[in-house]
XYZ file of C-alpha atoms in Angstrom:
210
model
C 301.787 231.529 42.107
C 302.497 232.323 45.304
C 300.382 230.645 48.018
C 297.622 232.609 49.572
C 294.872 231.742 52.150
C 291.631 230.369 51.063
C 288.779 232.704 50.924
C 286.353 230.982 53.287
C 282.642 232.419 53.554
C 281.690 233.397 57.260
C 279.870 230.659 59.000
C 276.195 230.563 59.098
C 274.558 231.019 62.264
C 271.715 228.493 62.743
C 268.668 229.946 64.183
C 265.150 228.612 64.891
C 261.619 230.003 65.832
C 260.422 230.209 69.344
C 263.896 229.553 70.424
C 263.266 229.835 74.292
C 260.245 227.498 74.031
C 262.096 225.115 71.881
C 264.846 225.115 74.757
C 262.316 224.564 77.443
C 260.880 221.502 75.642
C 263.911 219.829 74.940
C 265.025 220.411 78.545
C 261.947 218.795 79.768
C 262.241 215.732 77.286
C 265.723 215.219 78.733
C 265.422 215.858 82.392
C 261.807 215.320 83.403
C 260.987 211.587 84.492
C 257.836 212.014 83.053
C 259.302 211.184 79.683
C 261.032 208.215 80.953
C 259.750 206.367 78.155
C 262.555 208.025 76.077
C 265.208 206.458 78.388
C 266.391 205.740 81.709
C 268.628 208.725 82.227
C 268.993 212.126 80.678
C 271.724 211.066 78.593
C 269.508 208.133 77.196
C 266.593 210.710 76.437
C 269.094 213.141 74.803
C 270.062 210.366 72.201
C 266.727 209.182 71.629
C 265.323 212.905 71.226
C 268.282 213.873 68.681
C 268.773 210.714 66.882
C 265.450 208.977 67.336
C 263.381 210.385 64.408
C 260.718 211.392 66.671
C 257.741 213.752 65.923
C 256.931 215.853 68.973
C 253.748 217.711 69.084
C 253.687 220.656 71.745
C 251.210 223.265 72.924
C 252.868 226.366 71.220
C 250.452 228.470 69.124
C 252.621 230.524 66.367
C 250.395 233.520 66.573
C 250.571 233.848 70.132
C 254.395 233.400 70.221
C 254.736 235.966 67.600
C 252.499 238.283 69.568
C 254.655 237.351 72.619
C 257.939 238.240 70.889
C 256.648 241.564 69.613
C 255.336 242.643 73.014
C 258.708 241.895 74.528
C 260.668 243.704 71.585
C 258.412 246.719 72.130
C 258.613 246.927 75.947
C 262.630 246.681 75.757
C 263.722 247.932 72.699
C 267.042 249.399 73.439
C 270.339 247.679 73.942
C 270.784 248.943 77.661
C 267.223 247.971 78.563
C 267.007 245.113 81.261
C 266.145 241.690 79.924
C 262.365 240.603 79.790
C 260.341 237.171 79.829
C 256.766 236.463 78.830
C 254.693 233.284 79.489
C 250.995 232.832 78.135
C 249.203 229.719 79.381
C 245.886 228.420 78.480
C 243.872 228.854 81.346
C 241.648 225.758 80.172
C 244.401 223.341 80.058
C 247.489 224.781 81.470
C 249.360 224.327 78.253
C 252.103 226.894 77.182
C 250.895 228.759 74.060
C 254.013 231.220 74.145
C 257.090 231.641 75.803
C 259.901 234.079 75.377
C 262.740 233.724 77.845
C 264.954 236.965 77.133
C 265.692 239.679 74.599
C 267.284 237.429 72.024
C 268.468 233.694 72.138
C 271.072 234.052 69.543
C 272.735 236.999 70.532
C 276.149 237.120 71.240
C 275.889 237.559 75.000
C 277.123 235.497 77.897
C 273.466 235.306 79.226
C 271.605 235.156 76.116
C 270.325 231.390 76.363
C 269.699 231.737 80.067
C 265.739 231.135 79.999
C 264.401 233.950 82.319
C 261.102 232.367 81.729
C 261.817 228.913 83.383
C 264.985 229.052 84.999
C 265.187 232.572 86.669
C 264.460 232.307 90.742
C 262.689 235.544 91.233
C 259.539 236.845 93.335
C 256.349 236.875 91.361
C 255.673 240.204 92.498
C 252.177 241.726 91.362
C 251.502 238.643 89.063
C 250.661 236.728 92.298
C 247.606 239.111 92.665
C 245.693 237.138 89.957
C 245.976 233.951 92.098
C 244.876 235.849 95.045
C 241.937 237.173 93.398
C 241.326 233.728 91.896
C 241.343 232.225 95.412
C 239.045 234.926 96.972
C 236.543 234.432 94.285
C 236.653 230.815 94.925
C 236.016 231.626 98.623
C 232.961 233.520 97.831
C 234.332 236.884 97.451
C 232.668 239.135 94.884
C 234.256 241.562 92.140
C 231.882 244.248 92.880
C 232.654 244.341 96.912
C 234.518 247.528 98.055
C 237.772 247.713 100.217
C 239.693 250.403 101.822
C 242.870 251.145 100.222
C 244.927 253.321 102.548
C 248.676 253.794 101.604
C 249.705 251.540 104.333
C 248.245 248.499 106.097
C 249.400 246.523 109.003
C 248.113 243.226 109.647
C 248.518 240.792 112.732
C 251.365 238.513 112.494
C 250.762 235.023 111.388
C 251.396 231.897 113.415
C 255.373 231.506 113.373
C 255.968 235.085 112.231
C 257.928 237.162 114.358
C 256.013 240.612 113.913
C 253.226 242.085 111.866
C 252.723 242.190 108.101
C 253.369 245.789 106.901
C 252.181 246.450 103.517
C 252.435 249.731 101.544
C 251.209 250.699 98.022
C 253.376 251.662 95.260
C 254.732 254.947 95.785
C 252.840 255.210 99.262
C 249.824 256.148 97.343
C 246.324 256.250 99.111
C 243.057 255.592 97.277
C 239.571 255.842 98.123
C 237.517 252.761 98.734
C 237.153 250.659 95.422
C 235.788 247.422 94.029
C 238.157 244.240 93.167
C 237.856 245.138 89.673
C 239.674 248.673 90.131
C 242.068 247.302 92.632
C 243.117 244.631 90.352
C 243.458 247.210 87.562
C 245.645 249.466 89.626
C 247.349 246.466 91.374
C 246.624 247.955 94.836
C 248.767 246.052 97.355
C 246.860 246.785 100.551
C 243.703 245.593 99.176
C 245.255 242.112 98.098
C 247.075 241.866 101.308
C 243.651 242.242 103.130
C 242.320 239.658 100.761
C 244.986 237.181 101.749
C 244.433 237.829 105.260
C 240.846 237.248 105.075
C 240.733 234.039 103.056
C 244.142 232.595 104.662
C 247.450 232.022 103.043
C 246.874 228.474 102.608
C 243.959 228.848 100.268
C 246.298 231.100 98.155
C 248.914 228.736 98.016
C 246.452 225.899 97.151
C 245.143 228.079 94.246
C 248.654 228.505 92.972
C 249.366 224.710 93.006
C 245.931 224.105 91.226
């Protein structure tokens, strides 16, 4: 009979759960010197990780991870939506309980495996308000205290800065005086700028490091 090409089954795409979290763990094991017991160099640690018959325990909570992945999928469901990332930490230990670094780690896209949660370098934006609030509470402020919330606030220049700090609320919206509960719920920029000015940027930085 005439020769004909063999019928080959399509290759099976290998996937695994919590892919961005696993990617982060493997990166840390190889490149963080805290794991030098696995080897003196990243290459040596990689050999130990992938060929060393290790049992690696992590802080991942499968239920948290499923919720995180569902939240990202529900927030950016369309193909032309921007990518999104999510990290959920245990506040008592700092352990990462869930991590989503993008839309789909296994998608056929050039940037699919770029971990936005751990490798992107972007301003934290309003996420930092939680750190400002924690620093303010630590400094003696109270959640029930009230603050003015005009559309714009101009604060004096700090040492080494060229000019004053001009802060506006989203949409240039002005609010009635509000407590810190409400300012947090509505993410009111001027209230958190005033808090930062009162307690000092160094206190906020120290809280972020802690």
